[in-house]
Coordinates of C-alpha atoms in Angstrom, one line a residue:
X798 CA 178.3 -180.4 -79.0
X799 CA 178.7 -184.1 -80.7
X800 CA 176.6 -186.8 -79.1
X801 CA 177.9 -188.8 -76.6
X802 CA 178.5 -192.4 -76.0
X803 CA 177.5 -195.0 -73.7
X804 CA 179.9 -194.7 -71.0
X805 CA 179.8 -193.0 -67.8
X806 CA 181.4 -193.4 -64.4
X807 CA 179.8 -196.0 -62.0
X808 CA 177.2 -195.1 -59.4
X809 CA 177.9 -194.9 -55.9
X810 CA 177.0 -198.7 -55.5
X811 CA 179.4 -200.0 -58.3
X812 CA 176.6 -200.7 -61.2
X813 CA 176.8 -198.2 -64.4
X814 CA 174.1 -195.6 -64.8
X815 CA 172.1 -196.6 -67.5
X816 CA 170.5 -193.0 -67.5
X817 CA 173.6 -191.7 -69.0
X818 CA 173.5 -194.3 -71.7
X819 CA 170.0 -193.1 -72.7
X820 CA 170.9 -189.3 -72.3
X821 CA 174.2 -189.3 -73.9
X822 CA 173.7 -191.6 -76.8
X823 CA 173.7 -190.5 -80.7
X824 CA 171.1 -191.3 -83.2
X825 CA 170.3 -194.8 -83.5
X826 CA 169.5 -195.9 -86.9
X827 CA 166.3 -194.4 -88.2
X828 CA 164.6 -194.0 -84.8
X829 CA 166.0 -191.1 -83.3
X830 CA 167.5 -191.2 -79.8
X831 CA 164.6 -191.8 -78.3
X832 CA 163.6 -194.7 -79.7
X833 CA 160.8 -195.6 -82.4
X834 CA 157.9 -193.7 -80.5
X835 CA 160.5 -190.7 -79.4
X836 CA 159.7 -191.1 -75.9
X837 CA 162.5 -190.6 -73.2
X838 CA 162.8 -192.8 -70.1
X839 CA 161.2 -191.2 -67.0
X840 CA 163.5 -189.8 -64.4
X841 CA 163.4 -187.9 -61.4
X842 CA 164.7 -184.4 -60.9
X843 CA 167.8 -185.9 -59.3
X844 CA 168.2 -188.2 -61.8
X845 CA 168.4 -185.8 -64.6
X846 CA 170.7 -183.6 -62.5
X847 CA 173.4 -186.4 -62.0
X848 CA 172.8 -187.3 -65.9
X849 CA 174.0 -183.7 -66.7
X850 CA 177.3 -184.1 -64.6
X851 CA 178.3 -187.6 -66.0
X852 CA 181.3 -187.6 -68.3
X853 CA 181.8 -190.6 -71.2
X854 CA 185.2 -192.0 -71.0
X855 CA 186.4 -191.6 -74.5
X856 CA 185.2 -187.9 -74.3
X857 CA 187.3 -187.6 -71.0
X858 CA 190.6 -189.2 -72.5
X859 CA 190.4 -186.6 -75.3
X860 CA 189.8 -183.8 -72.7
X861 CA 192.9 -184.8 -71.3
X862 CA 195.2 -185.1 -74.0
X863 CA 194.0 -181.8 -75.4
X864 CA 194.2 -180.3 -72.0
X865 CA 197.8 -181.5 -71.4
X866 CA 198.7 -180.0 -75.0
X867 CA 197.5 -176.7 -74.1
X868 CA 200.4 -176.2 -71.5
X869 CA 202.8 -176.5 -74.9
X870 CA 204.8 -172.9 -75.8
X871 CA 203.1 -170.4 -77.4
X872 CA 204.1 -166.9 -78.7
X873 CA 203.7 -164.9 -75.4
X874 CA 203.9 -165.5 -71.6
X875 CA 200.8 -165.8 -70.2
X876 CA 199.2 -165.6 -66.8
X877 CA 197.5 -168.5 -64.7
X878 CA 194.0 -167.4 -65.5
X879 CA 194.5 -167.2 -69.1
X880 CA 196.6 -170.4 -69.2
X881 CA 193.4 -171.9 -67.4
X882 CA 191.0 -170.5 -70.0
X883 CA 193.3 -172.0 -72.9
X884 CA 193.2 -175.2 -71.1
X885 CA 189.7 -175.5 -70.7
X886 CA 189.0 -174.4 -73.9
X887 CA 191.0 -177.3 -75.4
X888 CA 189.6 -179.6 -72.6
X889 CA 186.4 -179.1 -74.1
X890 CA 187.3 -179.5 -77.7
X891 CA 188.9 -182.8 -76.8
X892 CA 185.8 -184.1 -75.1
X893 CA 184.0 -183.3 -78.3
X894 CA 186.5 -185.1 -80.4
X895 CA 186.5 -188.0 -78.0
X896 CA 182.9 -188.7 -78.2
X897 CA 182.7 -188.3 -82.0
X898 CA 185.7 -190.7 -82.6
X899 CA 183.9 -193.0 -80.2
X900 CA 180.7 -192.6 -82.1
X901 CA 182.4 -193.1 -85.5
X902 CA 184.2 -196.4 -84.5
X903 CA 180.8 -197.8 -83.0
X904 CA 179.2 -197.0 -86.5
X905 CA 182.0 -198.7 -88.4
X906 CA 182.0 -201.6 -85.6
X907 CA 178.3 -202.1 -86.1
X908 CA 178.1 -202.6 -82.3
X909 CA 176.2 -200.5 -79.6
X910 CA 178.0 -198.5 -76.8
X911 CA 179.4 -200.4 -73.6
X912 CA 179.4 -199.2 -70.1
X913 CA 183.1 -198.4 -69.3
X914 CA 184.2 -200.7 -66.1
X915 CA 185.2 -199.2 -63.0
X916 CA 188.9 -200.2 -63.7
X917 CA 188.7 -198.4 -66.6
X918 CA 188.1 -194.8 -64.5
X919 CA 190.4 -195.9 -62.4
X920 CA 192.9 -196.0 -65.2
X921 CA 192.0 -192.6 -66.3
X922 CA 192.3 -190.9 -63.1
X923 CA 195.7 -192.3 -62.4
X924 CA 196.8 -191.1 -66.0
X925 CA 195.0 -188.1 -65.3
X926 CA 196.9 -187.0 -62.3
X927 CA 200.4 -188.0 -63.7
X928 CA 199.9 -186.6 -67.3
X929 CA 198.2 -183.1 -66.1
X930 CA 200.9 -182.8 -63.2
X931 CA 203.6 -183.4 -65.8
X932 CA 202.0 -181.1 -68.2
X933 CA 201.5 -178.4 -65.7
X934 CA 205.2 -178.6 -64.4
X935 CA 206.5 -178.6 -68.0
X936 CA 204.3 -175.9 -68.7
X937 CA 205.7 -173.4 -65.9
X938 CA 209.1 -174.4 -67.2
X939 CA 208.4 -173.0 -70.7
X940 CA 206.7 -170.0 -69.3
X941 CA 209.8 -169.3 -67.5
X942 CA 211.9 -169.7 -70.5
X943 CA 209.5 -167.4 -72.7
X944 CA 209.6 -164.6 -70.1
X945 CA 213.8 -164.9 -70.1
X946 CA 213.4 -164.5 -73.8
X947 CA 211.7 -161.6 -73.5
X948 CA 212.9 -160.0 -70.2
X949 CA 209.4 -160.2 -68.6
X950 CA 209.8 -160.2 -64.6
X951 CA 206.1 -160.2 -63.5
X952 CA 204.8 -163.7 -61.9
X953 CA 202.2 -164.2 -60.2
X954 CA 202.0 -167.3 -58.1
X955 CA 198.1 -167.1 -56.7
X956 CA 197.1 -166.9 -60.6
X957 CA 199.4 -169.9 -61.5
X958 CA 197.6 -171.8 -58.5
X959 CA 194.3 -170.7 -59.8
X960 CA 195.1 -172.3 -63.6
X961 CA 193.5 -176.2 -62.9
X962 CA 190.2 -174.5 -61.3
X963 CA 189.7 -172.0 -63.8
X964 CA 190.4 -174.5 -66.3
X965 CA 187.7 -176.8 -64.8
X966 CA 185.2 -174.2 -64.7
X967 CA 185.6 -173.4 -68.2
X968 CA 185.6 -177.0 -69.2
X969 CA 182.1 -177.6 -67.6
X970 CA 180.3 -174.4 -68.5
X971 CA 181.5 -175.2 -72.5
X972 CA 180.4 -178.9 -71.4
X973 CA 176.7 -177.9 -70.1
X974 CA 176.3 -175.6 -73.1
X975 CA 176.8 -177.9 -75.4
X976 CA 174.4 -180.6 -73.9
X977 CA 171.9 -177.9 -73.4
X978 CA 172.2 -177.5 -77.2
X979 CA 171.6 -181.2 -77.4
X980 CA 168.5 -181.5 -75.6
X981 CA 167.0 -178.5 -77.6
X982 CA 167.9 -180.8 -81.0
X983 CA 166.3 -183.8 -79.2
X984 CA 163.1 -181.8 -78.4
X985 CA 162.8 -180.1 -82.1
X986 CA 163.5 -183.5 -83.4
X987 CA 160.8 -185.3 -81.4
X988 CA 158.2 -182.8 -82.8
X989 CA 159.5 -182.9 -86.3
X990 CA 158.9 -186.4 -86.5
X991 CA 155.0 -185.7 -86.5
X992 CA 155.7 -184.2 -89.9
X993 CA 158.8 -185.7 -91.5
X994 CA 160.6 -189.2 -91.4
X995 CA 162.9 -189.6 -88.5
X996 CA 166.3 -189.3 -90.4
X997 CA 165.4 -186.0 -91.9
X998 CA 163.7 -184.7 -88.5
X999 CA 167.4 -185.4 -87.2
X1000 CA 169.0 -183.7 -89.9
X1001 CA 167.0 -180.7 -89.8
X1002 CA 167.1 -180.6 -85.9
X1003 CA 170.7 -180.1 -86.2
X1004 CA 170.6 -177.7 -89.0
X1005 CA 168.0 -175.4 -87.1
X1006 CA 169.8 -175.9 -84.0
X1007 CA 173.5 -175.1 -85.2
X1008 CA 171.8 -172.1 -87.1
X1009 CA 170.0 -170.9 -84.1
X1010 CA 173.2 -171.1 -81.8
X1011 CA 175.3 -169.1 -84.4
X1012 CA 172.7 -166.5 -84.5
X1013 CA 172.6 -166.0 -81.2
X1014 CA 176.5 -165.7 -80.7
X1015 CA 177.0 -163.8 -84.1
X1016 CA 173.8 -161.5 -84.1
X1017 CA 173.1 -161.4 -80.5
X1018 CA 175.9 -161.7 -78.1
X1019 CA 178.8 -160.3 -80.8
X1020 CA 176.6 -157.3 -82.0
X1021 CA 175.7 -156.3 -78.7
X1022 CA 179.2 -156.5 -77.2
X1023 CA 180.1 -154.5 -80.3
X1024 CA 177.4 -152.1 -79.9
X1025 CA 177.9 -151.6 -76.0
X1026 CA 181.5 -151.0 -76.8
X1027 CA 181.1 -148.8 -79.3
X1028 CA 178.9 -146.4 -77.2
X1029 CA 181.4 -146.6 -74.7
X1030 CA 184.4 -145.8 -76.5
X1031 CA 181.9 -143.0 -78.2
X1032 CA 181.4 -141.4 -75.0
X1033 CA 185.3 -141.3 -74.5
X1034 CA 185.9 -139.8 -77.6
X1035 CA 184.5 -136.6 -76.4
X1036 CA 187.2 -136.4 -73.8
X1037 CA 190.9 -134.9 -74.2
X1038 CA 193.9 -137.0 -73.1
X1039 CA 195.3 -135.9 -69.9
X1040 CA 198.4 -132.9 -70.5
X1041 CA 197.0 -132.4 -74.1
X1042 CA 195.9 -129.0 -75.0
X1043 CA 194.6 -127.2 -78.1
X1044 CA 197.1 -126.2 -80.4
X1045 CA 198.3 -122.7 -80.7
X1046 CA 200.0 -123.1 -84.0
X1047 CA 198.1 -123.0 -87.3
X1048 CA 200.5 -125.7 -88.7
X1049 CA 197.9 -128.3 -86.4
X1050 CA 194.2 -129.6 -87.1
X1051 CA 192.5 -127.9 -84.5
X1052 CA 194.7 -124.9 -84.0
X1053 CA 194.2 -121.2 -85.3
X1054 CA 192.9 -121.2 -88.5
X1055 CA 192.3 -124.8 -89.1
X1056 CA 189.6 -126.0 -91.1
X1057 CA 188.8 -128.8 -88.6
X1058 CA 187.2 -127.8 -85.3
X1059 CA 189.4 -129.1 -82.1
X1060 CA 186.1 -130.7 -80.7
X1061 CA 185.5 -132.9 -83.8
X1062 CA 189.2 -134.4 -83.8
X1063 CA 188.3 -137.2 -81.1
X1064 CA 190.5 -138.5 -78.1
X1065 CA 193.1 -140.1 -80.6
X1066 CA 193.0 -136.8 -82.7
X1067 CA 193.5 -134.6 -80.2
X1068 CA 196.2 -136.5 -78.8
X1069 CA 197.9 -136.6 -82.4
X1070 CA 197.5 -132.7 -83.2
X1071 CA 198.3 -131.6 -79.4
X1072 CA 201.6 -133.5 -78.9
X1073 CA 204.6 -134.4 -81.2
X1074 CA 208.3 -132.9 -81.1
X1075 CA 208.5 -129.0 -81.6
X1076 CA 211.3 -127.3 -84.0
X1077 CA 213.3 -126.6 -80.8
X1078 CA 213.5 -130.3 -79.9
X1079 CA 214.0 -131.3 -83.2
X1080 CA 216.8 -128.8 -83.8
X1081 CA 218.4 -129.9 -80.1
X1082 CA 218.7 -133.4 -81.8
X1083 CA 219.8 -132.7 -85.1
X1084 CA 222.1 -129.7 -84.2
X1085 CA 220.7 -127.8 -86.9
X1086 CA 218.0 -125.4 -88.3
X1087 CA 214.3 -127.3 -88.0
X1088 CA 210.7 -127.0 -89.0
X1089 CA 207.7 -127.1 -87.2
X1090 CA 206.0 -130.4 -88.3
X1091 CA 202.6 -129.9 -90.1
X1092 CA 199.9 -132.4 -88.6
X1093 CA 196.6 -132.6 -90.1
X1094 CA 193.8 -135.0 -88.8
X1095 CA 190.0 -135.5 -89.2
X1096 CA 187.6 -137.3 -86.6
X1097 CA 184.7 -139.0 -87.0
X1098 CA 182.6 -135.9 -85.9
X1099 CA 184.4 -134.0 -88.7
X1100 CA 182.4 -135.1 -91.5
X1101 CA 179.5 -137.5 -92.0
X1102 CA 181.5 -140.4 -94.0
X1103 CA 185.1 -141.4 -95.0
X1104 CA 185.4 -139.8 -98.3
X1105 CA 184.2 -136.5 -97.0
X1106 CA 186.6 -136.9 -93.4
X1107 CA 189.3 -137.4 -96.1
X1108 CA 188.7 -134.3 -98.3
X1109 CA 188.2 -132.6 -94.9
X1110 CA 191.7 -133.5 -93.5
X1111 CA 193.6 -133.1 -96.9
X1112 CA 192.0 -129.5 -97.3
X1113 CA 193.6 -128.8 -94.1
X1114 CA 196.8 -130.1 -95.0
X1115 CA 196.9 -127.9 -98.0
X1116 CA 195.8 -124.8 -95.6
X1117 CA 198.9 -125.7 -93.3
X1118 CA 201.3 -125.7 -96.4
X1119 CA 201.6 -129.7 -95.7
X1120 CA 202.2 -129.9 -99.7
X1121 CA 204.8 -127.4 -99.4
X1122 CA 207.4 -129.6 -97.0
X1123 CA 210.1 -132.1 -98.0
X1124 CA 208.4 -135.3 -96.9
X1125 CA 204.8 -135.9 -96.7
X1126 CA 203.5 -139.1 -94.7
X1127 CA 200.0 -140.4 -95.2
X1128 CA 199.1 -142.6 -92.0
X1129 CA 196.3 -144.8 -91.7
X1130 CA 195.3 -145.2 -88.1
X1131 CA 194.2 -148.1 -86.1
X1132 CA 190.8 -148.8 -84.6
X1133 CA 189.6 -145.8 -82.7
X1134 CA 192.0 -143.6 -84.8
X1135 CA 195.4 -144.1 -83.0
X1136 CA 198.6 -143.1 -84.3
X1137 CA 201.5 -144.5 -82.6
X1138 CA 203.8 -141.8 -81.6
X1139 CA 206.9 -143.4 -82.3
X1140 CA 206.1 -143.5 -85.8
X1141 CA 205.4 -140.0 -86.7
X1142 CA 208.0 -138.6 -84.1
X1143 CA 210.7 -140.5 -85.7
X1144 CA 209.6 -139.6 -89.1
X1145 CA 209.5 -135.7 -87.9
X1146 CA 213.2 -135.8 -86.3
X1147 CA 214.7 -137.8 -89.1
X1148 CA 213.3 -135.3 -91.5
X1149 CA 214.6 -132.1 -89.8
X1150 CA 210.8 -131.3 -89.2
X1151 CA 210.3 -130.3 -92.7
X1152 CA 207.7 -133.0 -93.1
X1153 CA 203.7 -132.8 -92.8
X1154 CA 201.5 -135.9 -91.4
X1155 CA 197.7 -136.7 -92.3
X1156 CA 195.6 -139.2 -90.8
X1157 CA 191.6 -139.8 -90.0
X1158 CA 189.6 -141.7 -87.9
X1159 CA 187.4 -144.4 -89.1
X1160 CA 185.9 -146.2 -85.6
X1161 CA 185.4 -145.8 -82.1
X1162 CA 186.1 -149.1 -81.3
X1163 CA 189.8 -150.1 -79.9
X1164 CA 192.3 -151.7 -82.6
X1165 CA 191.8 -155.2 -81.2
X1166 CA 188.0 -155.1 -81.6
X1167 CA 188.3 -153.0 -85.1
X1168 CA 190.9 -156.1 -86.2
X1169 CA 188.0 -158.5 -85.7
X1170 CA 184.8 -156.2 -87.0
X1171 CA 185.8 -153.1 -88.7
X1172 CA 188.3 -154.4 -91.4
X1173 CA 186.0 -152.9 -94.3
X1174 CA 186.0 -149.5 -92.5
X1175 CA 190.2 -149.9 -92.5
X1176 CA 190.3 -150.6 -96.0
X1177 CA 187.6 -147.7 -97.0
X1178 CA 189.8 -145.4 -95.0
X1179 CA 193.1 -146.0 -96.2
X1180 CA 192.0 -146.0 -99.7
X1181 CA 190.1 -142.8 -99.5
X1182 CA 192.7 -140.8 -97.8
X1183 CA 195.8 -141.8 -100.1
X1184 CA 193.7 -141.2 -103.2
X1185 CA 192.7 -137.5 -101.6
X1186 CA 196.4 -136.8 -101.0
X1187 CA 197.6 -138.1 -104.3
X1188 CA 195.0 -136.4 -106.0
X1189 CA 196.1 -132.9 -104.9
X1190 CA 200.0 -134.3 -105.0
X1191 CA 199.9 -135.3 -108.6
X1192 CA 199.0 -132.1 -110.0
X1193 CA 201.7 -130.4 -108.6
X1194 CA 205.0 -129.9 -110.7
X1195 CA 207.3 -132.8 -110.3
X1196 CA 210.3 -130.1 -109.0
X1197 CA 207.3 -128.6 -106.3
X1198 CA 206.2 -132.1 -105.0
X1199 CA 207.4 -133.5 -101.6
X1200 CA 208.4 -137.2 -101.1
X1201 CA 205.1 -138.9 -100.7
X1202 CA 205.5 -141.7 -97.9
X1203 CA 203.0 -144.3 -96.4
X1204 CA 202.9 -145.9 -93.0
X1205 CA 200.5 -147.7 -90.7
X1206 CA 200.7 -150.5 -87.8
X1207 CA 198.6 -153.3 -87.6
X1208 CA 195.3 -152.7 -88.9
X1209 CA 196.9 -149.4 -90.2
X1210 CA 198.9 -151.3 -92.5
X1211 CA 195.9 -153.3 -93.9
X1212 CA 194.1 -150.3 -94.2
X1213 CA 197.2 -148.7 -96.2
X1214 CA 197.9 -151.4 -98.3
X1215 CA 194.2 -151.1 -99.9
X1216 CA 195.5 -148.0 -101.7
X1217 CA 197.7 -150.1 -103.9
X1218 CA 197.6 -152.8 -106.4
X1219 CA 201.0 -154.4 -105.8
X1220 CA 204.8 -154.2 -105.7
X1221 CA 205.0 -152.0 -108.9
X1222 CA 201.8 -149.8 -107.6
X1223 CA 203.9 -148.8 -104.3
X1224 CA 207.2 -148.4 -106.4
X1225 CA 205.4 -146.1 -108.9
X1226 CA 203.4 -143.9 -106.4
X1227 CA 205.4 -143.4 -103.3
X1228 CA 208.9 -142.6 -102.2
X1229 CA 208.8 -145.2 -99.5
X1230 CA 206.5 -147.5 -97.0
X1231 CA 206.6 -148.8 -93.5
X1232 CA 204.4 -151.0 -92.1
X1233 CA 204.8 -152.4 -88.8
X1234 CA 202.8 -155.6 -87.4
X1235 CA 200.9 -156.5 -90.4
X1236 CA 197.9 -158.8 -89.7
X1237 CA 198.0 -162.1 -91.4
X1238 CA 195.0 -161.3 -93.8
X1239 CA 196.7 -158.3 -95.1
X1240 CA 196.4 -158.7 -99.2
X1241 CA 200.1 -157.2 -100.3
X1242 CA 201.3 -158.9 -97.2
X1243 CA 200.3 -162.4 -97.9
X1244 CA 201.0 -162.0 -101.3
X1245 CA 204.9 -160.9 -100.9
X1246 CA 205.1 -163.8 -98.1
X1247 CA 203.4 -166.5 -100.1
X1248 CA 205.5 -165.9 -103.3
X1249 CA 208.5 -165.5 -101.4
X1250 CA 212.2 -166.4 -103.0
X1251 CA 212.6 -170.2 -102.3
X1252 CA 214.7 -171.4 -99.2
X1253 CA 213.7 -168.0 -97.3
X1254 CA 211.8 -168.4 -94.3
X1255 CA 208.2 -167.2 -93.4
X1256 CA 209.3 -165.1 -90.5
X1257 CA 211.9 -163.1 -92.6
X1258 CA 210.5 -163.8 -96.0
X1259 CA 212.8 -162.4 -99.5
X1260 CA 210.4 -161.0 -102.1
X1261 CA 211.9 -160.9 -106.0
X1262 CA 215.6 -160.4 -104.0
X1263 CA 214.4 -157.7 -102.1
X1264 CA 214.4 -155.1 -104.9
X1265 CA 211.6 -153.3 -103.6
X1266 CA 210.0 -155.0 -100.6
X1267 CA 211.5 -156.3 -97.6
X1268 CA 210.9 -157.7 -94.1
X1269 CA 212.7 -157.5 -90.7
X1270 CA 212.1 -158.4 -86.8
X1271 CA 215.0 -156.0 -86.0
X1272 CA 216.5 -153.3 -88.5
X1273 CA 219.2 -152.6 -86.3
X1274 CA 220.9 -156.1 -87.1
X1275 CA 220.5 -155.4 -90.9
X1276 CA 217.6 -155.9 -93.5
X1277 CA 217.6 -159.4 -95.4
X1278 CA 218.8 -159.9 -98.3
X1279 CA 222.2 -157.6 -97.1
X1280 CA 224.4 -156.5 -99.7
X1281 CA 221.8 -156.7 -102.6
X1282 CA 220.8 -153.4 -104.3
X1283 CA 217.5 -151.9 -102.9
X1284 CA 217.1 -148.8 -105.0
X1285 CA 214.3 -146.7 -105.8
X1286 CA 211.5 -146.5 -103.7
X1287 CA 211.5 -148.8 -100.5
X1288 CA 208.8 -150.6 -98.6
X1289 CA 209.8 -152.0 -95.5
X1290 CA 207.8 -154.5 -93.3
X1291 CA 208.4 -154.5 -89.3
X1292 CA 207.3 -157.9 -88.0
X1293 CA 208.4 -159.6 -84.8
X1294 CA 208.6 -163.5 -84.7
X1295 CA 206.4 -163.1 -81.4
X1296 CA 203.8 -161.0 -82.7
X1297 CA 200.4 -163.0 -82.8
X1298 CA 198.6 -160.6 -84.7
X1299 CA 201.0 -161.0 -87.8
X1300 CA 200.7 -164.8 -87.7
X1301 CA 196.9 -165.4 -86.3
X1302 CA 194.7 -167.0 -89.0
X1303 CA 192.0 -169.6 -88.8
X1304 CA 193.8 -171.7 -90.6
X1305 CA 196.0 -172.3 -87.8
X1306 CA 193.1 -174.9 -86.4
X1307 CA 193.6 -177.4 -89.0
X1308 CA 196.9 -176.8 -91.1
X1309 CA 200.4 -176.2 -89.8
X1310 CA 202.1 -172.7 -91.3
X1311 CA 205.6 -172.6 -92.3
X1312 CA 206.5 -170.1 -89.5
X1313 CA 205.9 -172.8 -86.9
X1314 CA 207.5 -175.8 -89.0
X1315 CA 210.6 -173.4 -89.8
X1316 CA 213.5 -172.4 -87.3
X1317 CA 212.0 -170.0 -84.9
X1318 CA 212.6 -166.5 -84.6
X1319 CA 215.0 -165.1 -81.8
X1320 CA 212.2 -164.4 -79.4
X1321 CA 210.1 -167.8 -80.0
X1322 CA 211.1 -171.0 -78.0
X1323 CA 212.2 -174.0 -80.1
X1324 CA 209.8 -176.2 -78.3
X1325 CA 206.7 -174.6 -80.1
X1326 CA 205.0 -177.0 -82.5
X1327 CA 202.0 -176.9 -84.0
X1328 CA 198.7 -178.8 -82.6
X1329 CA 195.4 -179.2 -84.5
X1330 CA 192.6 -176.6 -82.6
X1331 CA 195.4 -176.2 -79.5
X1332 CA 197.6 -173.8 -81.4
X1333 CA 194.9 -171.7 -82.9
X1334 CA 193.2 -171.1 -79.5
X1335 CA 196.5 -170.6 -78.0
X1336 CA 197.7 -167.8 -80.5
X1337 CA 193.9 -166.4 -80.1
X1338 CA 194.4 -166.1 -76.7
X1339 CA 197.5 -164.0 -77.3
X1340 CA 195.9 -161.3 -79.4
X1341 CA 194.6 -159.3 -76.5
X1342 CA 197.8 -159.4 -74.7
X1343 CA 200.2 -158.6 -77.8
X1344 CA 201.3 -155.3 -76.6
X1345 CA 201.9 -156.2 -73.1
X1346 CA 205.4 -157.5 -73.4
X1347 CA 208.6 -155.0 -73.7
X1348 CA 209.3 -153.1 -76.8
X1349 CA 210.7 -155.4 -79.6
X1350 CA 208.3 -158.1 -78.9
X1351 CA 204.8 -159.2 -79.5
X1352 CA 202.9 -156.4 -81.0
X1353 CA 205.0 -153.5 -79.6
X1354 CA 207.2 -151.6 -82.0
X1355 CA 208.9 -148.4 -80.8
X1356 CA 212.6 -148.0 -81.2
X1357 CA 212.4 -150.2 -84.4
X1358 CA 210.8 -147.0 -86.2
X1359 CA 214.0 -145.3 -85.8
X1360 CA 216.1 -147.8 -87.9
X1361 CA 213.3 -148.6 -90.2
X1362 CA 212.6 -145.0 -90.9
X1363 CA 216.2 -144.3 -91.3
X1364 CA 216.4 -147.2 -94.3
X1365 CA 213.1 -146.1 -96.0
X1366 CA 214.0 -142.1 -96.1
X1367 CA 217.6 -142.4 -96.3
X1368 CA 218.1 -139.3 -94.5
X1369 CA 221.8 -137.4 -94.7
X1370 CA 223.8 -136.3 -91.7
X1371 CA 222.9 -138.9 -89.2
X1372 CA 225.5 -141.1 -87.5
X1373 CA 225.0 -144.7 -85.9
X1374 CA 225.4 -142.6 -82.7
X1375 CA 222.8 -140.1 -83.6
X1376 CA 220.3 -143.2 -84.2
X1377 CA 221.3 -144.3 -80.5
X1378 CA 220.1 -141.3 -79.1
X1379 CA 216.9 -141.2 -80.9
X1380 CA 216.1 -144.4 -79.9
X1381 CA 216.6 -143.3 -76.2
X1382 CA 214.1 -140.5 -77.1
X1383 CA 211.5 -142.1 -79.0
X1384 CA 211.6 -145.1 -76.3
X1385 CA 213.7 -144.0 -73.2
X1386 CA 215.5 -146.7 -71.2
X1387 CA 213.7 -147.9 -68.2
X1388 CA 215.3 -146.8 -65.0

């Protein structure tokens, strides 16, 4: 928290509180905040408590401004508690910016801080009531508009009412935390002045406190949270999903003759190999003979390291005859080993069951947490698995090789990309690729998007006239550029304009991205605009709830896999009516 300025609300008797001026002031020249001797004014316990609750006028104006701006629309609809959290964080940021701005202005004006008058506080109070009320009302209107765009009907009046109270609580907690750090800095600087000069003591004090705070947050709080979560999900990994049973088919890992024991597959691995369409179910859809699909998988307990797990999964794929199928899919999982059933089921239906899929687990953590801390594991898993498959596949006679496909959703797309150096590598070593909801830090995704053809928007870029790589938010309405040749290998990215995982980036805090400045997508409000700091926290808050919206919005990709795989695989014999029926199978309509 930046140093406060000498401005505070008046005491009950109308006179400004000078204690706040002493407590809140920033460094004064070379003498430090406590004067030449580093002594603090004597105060009673109640006086210290009053000081800790006081606010500065510039800080309050900054807090009010950013709190009001936090109600501007973001990507997804949000409840009152979440909006209160964002409002409180934004207000705390605004308070700090207001204090810093006042301190810098005083430094250039070369004057001391002045106490704010009673009238100044009265003006602030009136403006706060009016502006916050208007922002809150507009915020509810914008939230209604976003819910309308996405077909969300849930609305909780109680959490909406709770929003301002949640915001106030979060703001005070952050403010008190900042002032606690400031007091720690003053204590440290006062002791350092015994050995070094006051200016050096101030600088060293801030550096030490900042480093200490960062160490506690990243090394203690975050690491402890990650470790606790990892332990909790490692226990869940020993369970089996309800309704899932060990396969009786030798075509599945964990089944008869498998090189991968059932109890080593993990929770998501058992869900993957223990479910999926059968040959009769596929034949009932295609109205022609179908085969039983092959599914191979390796869990964290299957082998000690990623390379060994990849080799075991590929060995089991080879045993089950996966390299003898017409189509072979390398699927990079997300987080705890989850594979979206919609992606693989669709691939199996459109391939008449003459397909094989291989995947492996690289973490116990859920996808959103792996997204933050397990990126290196996802990268290694995607590369090791594809290389192991490609090593066997490339040694087969050309007329006996299956068509080799790659797919991944979210962090799985990040891992899947790492096996390739660029567009030509994808084109030369695969028959097709389908990535859904790519995180903004994906290397190839960023390369293709940043170097898109002039005039194409970031939400649907065109790269090299769409000769290999294309993007779409809804493949049922066509894939840009329509009418242009799309020969050979096809690489397709599915990405919704309202998907925060696609658009979240630390750079949102200080720079406006193209996707906000350009025309919005079909499920994003036109009123959304970029605000420094505020937009970053809004999109950050959308991340954990990105899948809590209807299919076709946010980070929910289900029915889109039907037309996406149809475009990439180019199977024969399927009519538009067949694709409609398959969409209903993959994502049954709600009653």
